Short mmCIF file of C-alpha atoms in Angstrom, two decimals:
data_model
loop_
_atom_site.label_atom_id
_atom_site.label_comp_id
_atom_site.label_asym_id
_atom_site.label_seq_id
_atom_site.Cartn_x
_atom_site.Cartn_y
_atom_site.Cartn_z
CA UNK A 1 95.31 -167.86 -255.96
CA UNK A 2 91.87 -167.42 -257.97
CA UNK A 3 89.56 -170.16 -257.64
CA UNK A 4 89.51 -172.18 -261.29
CA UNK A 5 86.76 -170.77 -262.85
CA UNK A 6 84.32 -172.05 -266.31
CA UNK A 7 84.29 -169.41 -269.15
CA UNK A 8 80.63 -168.68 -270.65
CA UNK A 9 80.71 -168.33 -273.91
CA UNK A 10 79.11 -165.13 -273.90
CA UNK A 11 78.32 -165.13 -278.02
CA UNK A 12 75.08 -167.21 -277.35
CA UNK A 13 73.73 -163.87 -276.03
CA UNK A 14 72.51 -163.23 -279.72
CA UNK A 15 70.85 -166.14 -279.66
CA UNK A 16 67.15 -165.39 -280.62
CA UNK A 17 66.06 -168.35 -278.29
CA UNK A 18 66.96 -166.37 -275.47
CA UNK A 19 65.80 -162.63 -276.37
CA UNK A 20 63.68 -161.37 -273.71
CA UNK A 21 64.03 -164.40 -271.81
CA UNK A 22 67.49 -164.26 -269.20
CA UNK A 23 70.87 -164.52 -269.95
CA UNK A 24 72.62 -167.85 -271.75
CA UNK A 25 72.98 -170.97 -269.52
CA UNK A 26 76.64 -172.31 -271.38
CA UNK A 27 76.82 -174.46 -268.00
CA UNK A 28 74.14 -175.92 -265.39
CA UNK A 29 75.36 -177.44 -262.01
CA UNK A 30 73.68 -180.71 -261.14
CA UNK A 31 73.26 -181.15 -257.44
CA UNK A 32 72.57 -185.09 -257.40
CA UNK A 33 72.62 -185.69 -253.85
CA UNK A 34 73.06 -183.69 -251.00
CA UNK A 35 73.95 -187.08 -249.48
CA UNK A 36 77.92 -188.11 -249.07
CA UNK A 37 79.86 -190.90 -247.53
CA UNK A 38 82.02 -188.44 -245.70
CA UNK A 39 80.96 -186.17 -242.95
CA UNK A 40 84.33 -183.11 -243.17
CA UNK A 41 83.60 -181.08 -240.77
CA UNK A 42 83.21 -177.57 -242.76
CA UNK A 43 80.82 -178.91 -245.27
CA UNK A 44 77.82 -176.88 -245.95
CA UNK A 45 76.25 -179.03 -247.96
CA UNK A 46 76.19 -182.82 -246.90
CA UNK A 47 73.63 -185.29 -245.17
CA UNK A 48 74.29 -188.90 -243.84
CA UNK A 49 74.92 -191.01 -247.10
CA UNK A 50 72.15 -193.06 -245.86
CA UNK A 51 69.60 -190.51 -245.17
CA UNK A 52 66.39 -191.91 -246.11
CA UNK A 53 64.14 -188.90 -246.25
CA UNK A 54 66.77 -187.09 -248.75
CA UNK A 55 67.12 -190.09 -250.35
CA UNK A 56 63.45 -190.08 -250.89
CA UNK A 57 62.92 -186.71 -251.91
CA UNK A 58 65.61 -186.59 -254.61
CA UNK A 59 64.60 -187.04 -258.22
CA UNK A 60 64.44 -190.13 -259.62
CA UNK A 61 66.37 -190.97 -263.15
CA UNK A 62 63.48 -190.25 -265.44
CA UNK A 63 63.32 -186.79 -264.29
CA UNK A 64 67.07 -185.69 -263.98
CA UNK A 65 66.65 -187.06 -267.92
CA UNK A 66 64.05 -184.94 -268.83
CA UNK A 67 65.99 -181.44 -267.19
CA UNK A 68 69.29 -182.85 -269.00
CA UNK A 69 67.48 -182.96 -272.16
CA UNK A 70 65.62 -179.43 -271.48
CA UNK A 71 68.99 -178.33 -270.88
CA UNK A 72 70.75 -179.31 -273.72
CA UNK A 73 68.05 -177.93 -276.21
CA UNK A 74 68.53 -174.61 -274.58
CA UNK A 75 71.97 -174.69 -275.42
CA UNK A 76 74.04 -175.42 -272.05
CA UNK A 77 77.46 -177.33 -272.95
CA UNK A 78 78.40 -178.58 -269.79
CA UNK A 79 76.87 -179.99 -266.90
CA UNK A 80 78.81 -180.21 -263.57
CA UNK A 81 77.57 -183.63 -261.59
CA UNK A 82 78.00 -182.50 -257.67
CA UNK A 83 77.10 -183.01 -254.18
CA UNK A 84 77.13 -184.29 -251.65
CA UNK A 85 79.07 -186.89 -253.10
CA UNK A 86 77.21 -187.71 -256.54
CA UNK A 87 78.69 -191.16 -256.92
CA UNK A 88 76.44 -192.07 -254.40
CA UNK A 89 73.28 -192.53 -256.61
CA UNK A 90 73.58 -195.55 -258.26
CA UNK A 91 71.93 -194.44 -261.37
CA UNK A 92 75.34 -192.12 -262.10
CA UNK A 93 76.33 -194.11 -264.55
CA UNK A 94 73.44 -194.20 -266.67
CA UNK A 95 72.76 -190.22 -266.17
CA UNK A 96 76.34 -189.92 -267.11
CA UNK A 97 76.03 -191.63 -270.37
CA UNK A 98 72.57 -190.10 -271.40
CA UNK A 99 74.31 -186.43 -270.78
CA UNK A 100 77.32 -187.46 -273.18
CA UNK A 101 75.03 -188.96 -275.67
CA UNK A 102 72.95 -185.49 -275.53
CA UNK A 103 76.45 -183.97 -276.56
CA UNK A 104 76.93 -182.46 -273.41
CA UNK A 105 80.70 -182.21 -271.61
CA UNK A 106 80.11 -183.24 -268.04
CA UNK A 107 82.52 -181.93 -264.90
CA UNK A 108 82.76 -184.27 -261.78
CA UNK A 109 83.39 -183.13 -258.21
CA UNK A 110 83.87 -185.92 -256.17
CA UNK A 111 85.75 -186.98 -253.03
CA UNK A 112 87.02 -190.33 -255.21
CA UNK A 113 86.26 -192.84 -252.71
CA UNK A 114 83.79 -194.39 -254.63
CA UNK A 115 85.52 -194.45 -258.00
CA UNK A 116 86.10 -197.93 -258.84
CA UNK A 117 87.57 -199.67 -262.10
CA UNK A 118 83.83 -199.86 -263.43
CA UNK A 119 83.54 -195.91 -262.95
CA UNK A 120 86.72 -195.73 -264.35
CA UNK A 121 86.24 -197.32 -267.44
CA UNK A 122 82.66 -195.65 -268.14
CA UNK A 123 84.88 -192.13 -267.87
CA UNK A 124 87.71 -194.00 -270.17
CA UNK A 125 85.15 -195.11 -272.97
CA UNK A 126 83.36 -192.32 -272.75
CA UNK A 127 85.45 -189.34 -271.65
CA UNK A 128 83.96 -185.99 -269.81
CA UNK A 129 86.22 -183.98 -271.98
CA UNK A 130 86.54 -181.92 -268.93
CA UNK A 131 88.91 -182.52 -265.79
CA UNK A 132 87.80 -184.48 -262.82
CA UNK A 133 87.61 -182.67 -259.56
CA UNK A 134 88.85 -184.57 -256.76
CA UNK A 135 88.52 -182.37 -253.32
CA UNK A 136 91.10 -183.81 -250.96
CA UNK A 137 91.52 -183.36 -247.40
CA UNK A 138 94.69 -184.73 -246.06
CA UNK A 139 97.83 -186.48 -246.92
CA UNK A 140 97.92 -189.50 -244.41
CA UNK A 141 95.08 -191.35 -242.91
CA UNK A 142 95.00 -189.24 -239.50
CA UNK A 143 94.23 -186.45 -241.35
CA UNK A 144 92.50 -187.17 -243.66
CA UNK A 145 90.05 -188.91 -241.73
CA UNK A 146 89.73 -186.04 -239.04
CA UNK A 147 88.45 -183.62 -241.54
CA UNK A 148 86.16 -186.43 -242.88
CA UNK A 149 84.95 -188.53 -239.92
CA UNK A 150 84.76 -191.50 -241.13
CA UNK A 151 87.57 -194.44 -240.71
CA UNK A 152 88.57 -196.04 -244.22
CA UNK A 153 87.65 -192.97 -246.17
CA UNK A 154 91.64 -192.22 -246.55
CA UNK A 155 91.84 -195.51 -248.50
CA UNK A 156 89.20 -194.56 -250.15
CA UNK A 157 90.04 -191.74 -252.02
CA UNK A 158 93.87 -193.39 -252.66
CA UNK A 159 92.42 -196.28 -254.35
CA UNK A 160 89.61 -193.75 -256.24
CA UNK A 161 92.62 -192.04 -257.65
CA UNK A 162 94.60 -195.07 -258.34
CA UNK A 163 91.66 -196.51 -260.43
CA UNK A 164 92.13 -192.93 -262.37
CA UNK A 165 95.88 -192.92 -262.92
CA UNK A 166 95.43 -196.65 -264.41
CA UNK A 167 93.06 -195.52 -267.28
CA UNK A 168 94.79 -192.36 -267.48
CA UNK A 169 91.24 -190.18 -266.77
CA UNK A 170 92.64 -186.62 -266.26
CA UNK A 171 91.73 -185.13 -263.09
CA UNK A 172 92.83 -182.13 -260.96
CA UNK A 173 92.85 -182.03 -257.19
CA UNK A 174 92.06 -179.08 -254.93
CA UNK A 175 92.01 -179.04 -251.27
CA UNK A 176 90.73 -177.63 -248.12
CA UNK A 177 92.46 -176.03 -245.31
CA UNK A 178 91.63 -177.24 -242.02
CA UNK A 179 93.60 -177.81 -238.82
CA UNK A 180 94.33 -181.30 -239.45
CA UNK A 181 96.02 -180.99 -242.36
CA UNK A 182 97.31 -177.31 -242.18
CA UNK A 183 101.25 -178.74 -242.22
CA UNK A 184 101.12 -181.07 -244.95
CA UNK A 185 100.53 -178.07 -247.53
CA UNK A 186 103.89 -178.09 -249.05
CA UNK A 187 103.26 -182.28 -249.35
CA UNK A 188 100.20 -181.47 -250.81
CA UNK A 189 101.68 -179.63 -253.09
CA UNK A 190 104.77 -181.56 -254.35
CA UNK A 191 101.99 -184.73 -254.46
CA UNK A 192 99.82 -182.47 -256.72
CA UNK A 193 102.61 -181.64 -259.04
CA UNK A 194 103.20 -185.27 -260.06
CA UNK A 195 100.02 -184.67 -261.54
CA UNK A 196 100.85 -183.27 -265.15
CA UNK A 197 96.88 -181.45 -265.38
CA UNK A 198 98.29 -179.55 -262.20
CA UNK A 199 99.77 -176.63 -264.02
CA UNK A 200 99.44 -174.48 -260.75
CA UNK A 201 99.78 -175.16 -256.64
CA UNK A 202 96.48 -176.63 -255.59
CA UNK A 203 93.88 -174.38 -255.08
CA UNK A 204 92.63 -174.28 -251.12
CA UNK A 205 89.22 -173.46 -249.49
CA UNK A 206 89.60 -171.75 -246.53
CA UNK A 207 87.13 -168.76 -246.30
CA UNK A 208 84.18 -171.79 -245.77
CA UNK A 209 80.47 -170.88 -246.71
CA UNK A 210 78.12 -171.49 -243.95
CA UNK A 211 75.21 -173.46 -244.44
CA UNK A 212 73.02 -172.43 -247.32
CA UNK A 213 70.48 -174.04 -246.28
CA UNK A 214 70.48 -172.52 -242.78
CA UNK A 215 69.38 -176.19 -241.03
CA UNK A 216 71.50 -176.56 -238.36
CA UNK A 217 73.11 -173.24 -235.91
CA UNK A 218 75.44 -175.95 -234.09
CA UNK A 219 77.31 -176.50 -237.77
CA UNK A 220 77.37 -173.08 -238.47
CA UNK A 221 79.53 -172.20 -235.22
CA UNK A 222 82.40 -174.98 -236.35
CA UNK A 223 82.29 -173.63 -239.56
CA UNK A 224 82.91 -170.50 -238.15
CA UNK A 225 85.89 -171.88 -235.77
CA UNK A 226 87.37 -173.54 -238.86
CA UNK A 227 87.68 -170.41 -240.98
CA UNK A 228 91.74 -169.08 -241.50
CA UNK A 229 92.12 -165.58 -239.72
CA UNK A 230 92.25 -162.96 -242.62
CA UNK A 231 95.90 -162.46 -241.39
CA UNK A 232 96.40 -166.79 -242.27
CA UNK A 233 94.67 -166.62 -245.17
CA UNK A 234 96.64 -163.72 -246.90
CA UNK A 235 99.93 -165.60 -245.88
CA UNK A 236 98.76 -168.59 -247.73
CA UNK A 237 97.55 -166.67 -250.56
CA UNK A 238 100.68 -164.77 -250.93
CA UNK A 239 103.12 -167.43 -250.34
CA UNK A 240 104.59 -166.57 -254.05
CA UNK A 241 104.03 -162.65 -253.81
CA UNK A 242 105.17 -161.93 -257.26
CA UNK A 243 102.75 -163.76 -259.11
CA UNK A 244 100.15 -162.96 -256.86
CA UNK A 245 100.66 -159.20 -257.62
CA UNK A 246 100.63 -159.93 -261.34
CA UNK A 247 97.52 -162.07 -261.21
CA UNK A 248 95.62 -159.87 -258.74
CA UNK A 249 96.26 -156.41 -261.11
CA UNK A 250 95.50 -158.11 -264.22
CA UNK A 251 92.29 -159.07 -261.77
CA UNK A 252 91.85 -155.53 -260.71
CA UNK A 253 91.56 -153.55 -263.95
CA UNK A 254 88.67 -155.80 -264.85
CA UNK A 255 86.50 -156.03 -261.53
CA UNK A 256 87.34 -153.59 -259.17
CA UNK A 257 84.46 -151.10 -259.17
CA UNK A 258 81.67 -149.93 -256.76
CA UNK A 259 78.83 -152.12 -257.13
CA UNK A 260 76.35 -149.62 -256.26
CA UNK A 261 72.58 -150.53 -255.16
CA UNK A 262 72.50 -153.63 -257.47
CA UNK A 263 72.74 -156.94 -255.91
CA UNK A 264 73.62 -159.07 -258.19
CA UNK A 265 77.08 -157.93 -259.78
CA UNK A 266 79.03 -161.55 -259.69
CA UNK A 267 77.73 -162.50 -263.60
CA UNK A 268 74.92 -164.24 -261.81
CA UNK A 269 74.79 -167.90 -262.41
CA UNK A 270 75.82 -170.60 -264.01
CA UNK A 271 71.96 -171.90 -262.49
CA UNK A 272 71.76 -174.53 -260.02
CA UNK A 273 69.25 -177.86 -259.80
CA UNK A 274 69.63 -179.02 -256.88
CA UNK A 275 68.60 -182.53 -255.53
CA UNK A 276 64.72 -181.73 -255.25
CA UNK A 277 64.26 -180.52 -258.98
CA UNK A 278 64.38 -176.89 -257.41
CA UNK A 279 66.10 -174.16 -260.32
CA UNK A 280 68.01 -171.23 -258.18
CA UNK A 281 70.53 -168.55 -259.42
CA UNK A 282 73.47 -171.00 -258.19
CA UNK A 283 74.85 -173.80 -255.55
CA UNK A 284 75.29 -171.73 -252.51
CA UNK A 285 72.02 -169.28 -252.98
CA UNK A 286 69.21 -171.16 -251.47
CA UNK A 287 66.70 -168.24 -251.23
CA UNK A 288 63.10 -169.83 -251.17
CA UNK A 289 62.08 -166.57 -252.60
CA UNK A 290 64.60 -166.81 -255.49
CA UNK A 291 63.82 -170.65 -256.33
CA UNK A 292 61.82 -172.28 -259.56
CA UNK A 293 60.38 -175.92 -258.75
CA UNK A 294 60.99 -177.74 -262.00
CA UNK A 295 58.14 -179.75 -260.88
CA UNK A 296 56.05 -177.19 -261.61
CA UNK A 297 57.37 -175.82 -265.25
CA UNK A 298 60.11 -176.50 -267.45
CA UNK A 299 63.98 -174.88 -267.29
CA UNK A 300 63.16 -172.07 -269.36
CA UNK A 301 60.67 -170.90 -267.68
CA UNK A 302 62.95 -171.25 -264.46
CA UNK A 303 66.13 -169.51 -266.61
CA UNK A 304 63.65 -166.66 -267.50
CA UNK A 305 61.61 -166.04 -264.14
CA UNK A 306 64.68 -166.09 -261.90
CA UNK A 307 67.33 -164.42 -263.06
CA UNK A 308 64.66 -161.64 -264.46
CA UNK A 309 63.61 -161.19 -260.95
CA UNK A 310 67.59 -160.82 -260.02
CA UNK A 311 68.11 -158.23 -262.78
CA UNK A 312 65.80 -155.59 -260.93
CA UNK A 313 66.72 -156.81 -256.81
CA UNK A 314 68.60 -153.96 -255.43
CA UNK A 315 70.00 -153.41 -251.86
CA UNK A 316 68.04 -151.20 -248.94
CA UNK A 317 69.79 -152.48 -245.99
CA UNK A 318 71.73 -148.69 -245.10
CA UNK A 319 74.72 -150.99 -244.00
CA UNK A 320 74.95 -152.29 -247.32
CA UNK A 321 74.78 -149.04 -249.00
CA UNK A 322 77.02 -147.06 -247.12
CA UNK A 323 79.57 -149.98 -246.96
CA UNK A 324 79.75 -151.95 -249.84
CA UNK A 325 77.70 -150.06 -252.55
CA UNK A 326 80.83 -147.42 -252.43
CA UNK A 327 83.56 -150.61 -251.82
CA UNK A 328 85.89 -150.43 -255.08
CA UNK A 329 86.90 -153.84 -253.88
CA UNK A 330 83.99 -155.45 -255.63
CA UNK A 331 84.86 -158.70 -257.27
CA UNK A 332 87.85 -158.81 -254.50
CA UNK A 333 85.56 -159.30 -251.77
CA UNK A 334 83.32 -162.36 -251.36
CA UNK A 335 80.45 -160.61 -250.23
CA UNK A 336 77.76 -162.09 -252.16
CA UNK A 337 73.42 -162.39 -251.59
CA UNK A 338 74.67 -166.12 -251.06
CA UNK A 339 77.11 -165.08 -248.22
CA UNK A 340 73.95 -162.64 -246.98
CA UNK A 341 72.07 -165.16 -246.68
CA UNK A 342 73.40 -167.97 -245.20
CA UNK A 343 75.20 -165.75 -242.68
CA UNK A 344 71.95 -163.44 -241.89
CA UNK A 345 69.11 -165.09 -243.82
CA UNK A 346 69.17 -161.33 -245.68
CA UNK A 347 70.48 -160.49 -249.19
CA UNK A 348 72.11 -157.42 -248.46
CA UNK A 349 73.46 -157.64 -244.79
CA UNK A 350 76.87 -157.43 -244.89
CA UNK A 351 79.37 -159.94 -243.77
CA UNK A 352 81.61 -159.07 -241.27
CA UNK A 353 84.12 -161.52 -241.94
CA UNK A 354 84.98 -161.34 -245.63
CA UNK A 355 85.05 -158.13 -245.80
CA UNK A 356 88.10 -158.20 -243.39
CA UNK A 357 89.30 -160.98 -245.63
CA UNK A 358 89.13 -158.60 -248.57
CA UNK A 359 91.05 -155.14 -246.69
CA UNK A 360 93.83 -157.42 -245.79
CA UNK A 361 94.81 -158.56 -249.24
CA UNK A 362 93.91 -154.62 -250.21
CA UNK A 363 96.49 -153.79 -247.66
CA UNK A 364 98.95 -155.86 -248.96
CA UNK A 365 98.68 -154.60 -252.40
CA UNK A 366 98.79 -151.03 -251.64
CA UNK A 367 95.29 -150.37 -252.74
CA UNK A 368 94.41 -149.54 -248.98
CA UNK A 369 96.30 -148.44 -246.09
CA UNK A 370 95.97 -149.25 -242.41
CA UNK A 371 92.76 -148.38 -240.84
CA UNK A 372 91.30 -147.07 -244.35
CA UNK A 373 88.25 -148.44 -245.41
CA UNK A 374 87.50 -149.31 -249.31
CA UNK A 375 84.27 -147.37 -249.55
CA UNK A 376 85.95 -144.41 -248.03
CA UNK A 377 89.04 -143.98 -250.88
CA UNK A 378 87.74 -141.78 -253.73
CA UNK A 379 91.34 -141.93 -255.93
CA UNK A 380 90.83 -146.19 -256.51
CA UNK A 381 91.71 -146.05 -260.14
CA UNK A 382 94.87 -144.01 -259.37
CA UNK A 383 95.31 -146.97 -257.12
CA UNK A 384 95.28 -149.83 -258.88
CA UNK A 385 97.18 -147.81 -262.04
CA UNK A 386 99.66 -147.64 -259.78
CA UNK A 387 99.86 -151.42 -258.69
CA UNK A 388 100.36 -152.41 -262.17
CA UNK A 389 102.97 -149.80 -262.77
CA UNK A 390 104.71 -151.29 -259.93
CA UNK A 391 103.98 -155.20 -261.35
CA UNK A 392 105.40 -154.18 -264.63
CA UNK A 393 108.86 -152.80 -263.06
CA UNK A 394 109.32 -155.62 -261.06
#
């Protein structure tokens, strides 16, 4: 299944505001916090919800204001609030309403445990006009509470939920696969469909990120031994095989292409703030090198410097270029700079691991065959013409 995505309206390229100065920004994330009142074991994000030195370095209210507003005159639409957990800062509310009131929609990742009636309302009164994302991590209290570590936090996210169902605040769910909760997928699933915004099977993340931040080696290696075999993770993404074809070749005749030298090939963006006031390309990318402090200068400045620099970066690493610079599986495969880096602290090292991820739903498809390699096939259009040939007769 393709992770839900958010569509840029690409007609505010015209827009003389931006000639000469970076692509559109339809959406900005908001990292609030990289605080959270759960500690889930593949996170590669979170710190102690009562870490006092991120606590201190985060921006205060005034400032989140002032990028909100910078963002809004530059024509962004919608803001996604994120984490860590950004319920946690206590001025949520009141950055909630001032981003409505700028006439921006607003997105919500949350866990839900800290979504009370008050919350509740605010969203009711003054609705996101965009689904609430609710990540959830088990379907009973055992494991739930093994993937988060912390006791109560099952009850948590029930009643968060509950308080949602009672003022009728659409949300979505989404969920992520770990060993405690691996056989309560199809409950999962039938709990999800209840849900009338669920017009799918929950999405699930499996493949995990490592740390972007590359802070702590001892997190990385769990990470690592919580990641699905590429073998598990095709299963579960081909549980209904049909559709998956039909999705993945409608997919295919848009994105599969060699990349080439150029790095940056993914539609770079939506543009990040994190926590700190720091501008980068997006949430998982935390290149110092490839960072604007908004400290320093305002968001179009940040818009304009970074993703001009990110126009021009192109690989050298030979790896890279005789791997995936040829791979038609581009767009497939999550190899990403953000991957690079947290896996390598390079942009253009490739990762081992995803790119196995990527040849075994290649070889399912027919687009590879056993021990071929993607940059090695020279017929891939024949290929993939021929997987929707074989969608459409079926």
């Amino acid at each position: 299944m393709i992770e839900r995505t958010y569509i840029v309206n690409k007609n505010m390229s015209q827009d003389p505001r931006w000639k000469g100065e970076g692509p559109p920004r339809a959406h900005l994330d908001i990292e609030l916090t990289e605080r959270c009142n759960n500690a889930c074991i593949h996170c590669c994000i979170n710190r102690p919800a009562g870490d006092k030195r991120s606590r201190a370095r985060e921006l205060d209210t005034n400032a989140w204001k002032e990028i909100l507003r910078q963002a809004a005159g530059l024509g962004v639409m919608t803001v996604r609030f994120t984490g860590g957990e950004p319920l946690l800062r206590d001025d949520f509310p009141e950055l909630y309403l001032f981003s409505r009131r700028l006439g921006l929609k607003v997105i919500l990742f949350t866990n839900a445990r800290l979504i009370t009636p008050q919350i509740a309302a605010l969203l009711a009164d003054f609705p996101p006009l965009e689904e609430v994302e609710i990540s959830v991590y088990g379907m009973r209290r055992e494991s739930y509470e093994a993937a988060t570590g912390v006791d109560g936090s099952y009850a948590g996210f029930r009643n968060g939920v509950q308080c949602l169902l009672d003022r009728k605040i659409p949300f979505v769910v989404k969920g992520a696969l770990l060993p405690p909760n691996k056989k309560e997928m199809a409950e999962f699933s039938a709990w999800a469909a209840t849900n009338p915004r669920m017009d799918a099977p929950p999405a699930y993340a499996m493949f995990f990120d490592l740390r972007g931040r590359r802070d702590s080696a001892a997190k990385n290696s769990r990470i690592r031994r919580l990641r699905v075999s590429p073998e598990e993770g095709l299963e579960i993404l081909t549980r209904h095989p049909d559709s998956y074809r039909k999705e993945m070749a409608e997919f295919f005749e848009k994105f599969l292409s060699p990349p080439g030298e150029q790095l940056f090939t993914c539609g770079i963006g939506p543009g990040c703030v994190d926590a700190y006031g720091v501008f980068q390309p997006c949430l998982p990318l935390r290149h110092p090198g490839l960072a604007f402090d908004l400290k320093k200068g305002m968001l179009k400045e940040a818009v304009a410097s970074v993703f001009a620099r990110l126009r021009d970066m192109r690989a050298t690493n030979p790896f890279y270029l005789e791997r995936c610079a040829r791979c038609f599986l581009r767009g497939f495969c999550e190899q990403c700079p953000a991957k690079s880096w947290s896996e390598h602290g390079t942009l253009d090292t490739p990762v081992e691991y995803f790119c196995r991820v990527a040849h075994a739903q290649a070889r399912f498809l027919g687009l590879v065959m056993e021990e071929e390699r993607a940059w090695d096939v020279r017929d891939s259009k024949e290929r993939i013409e021929n997987l929707k040939k074989r969608v459409t007769a079926s």
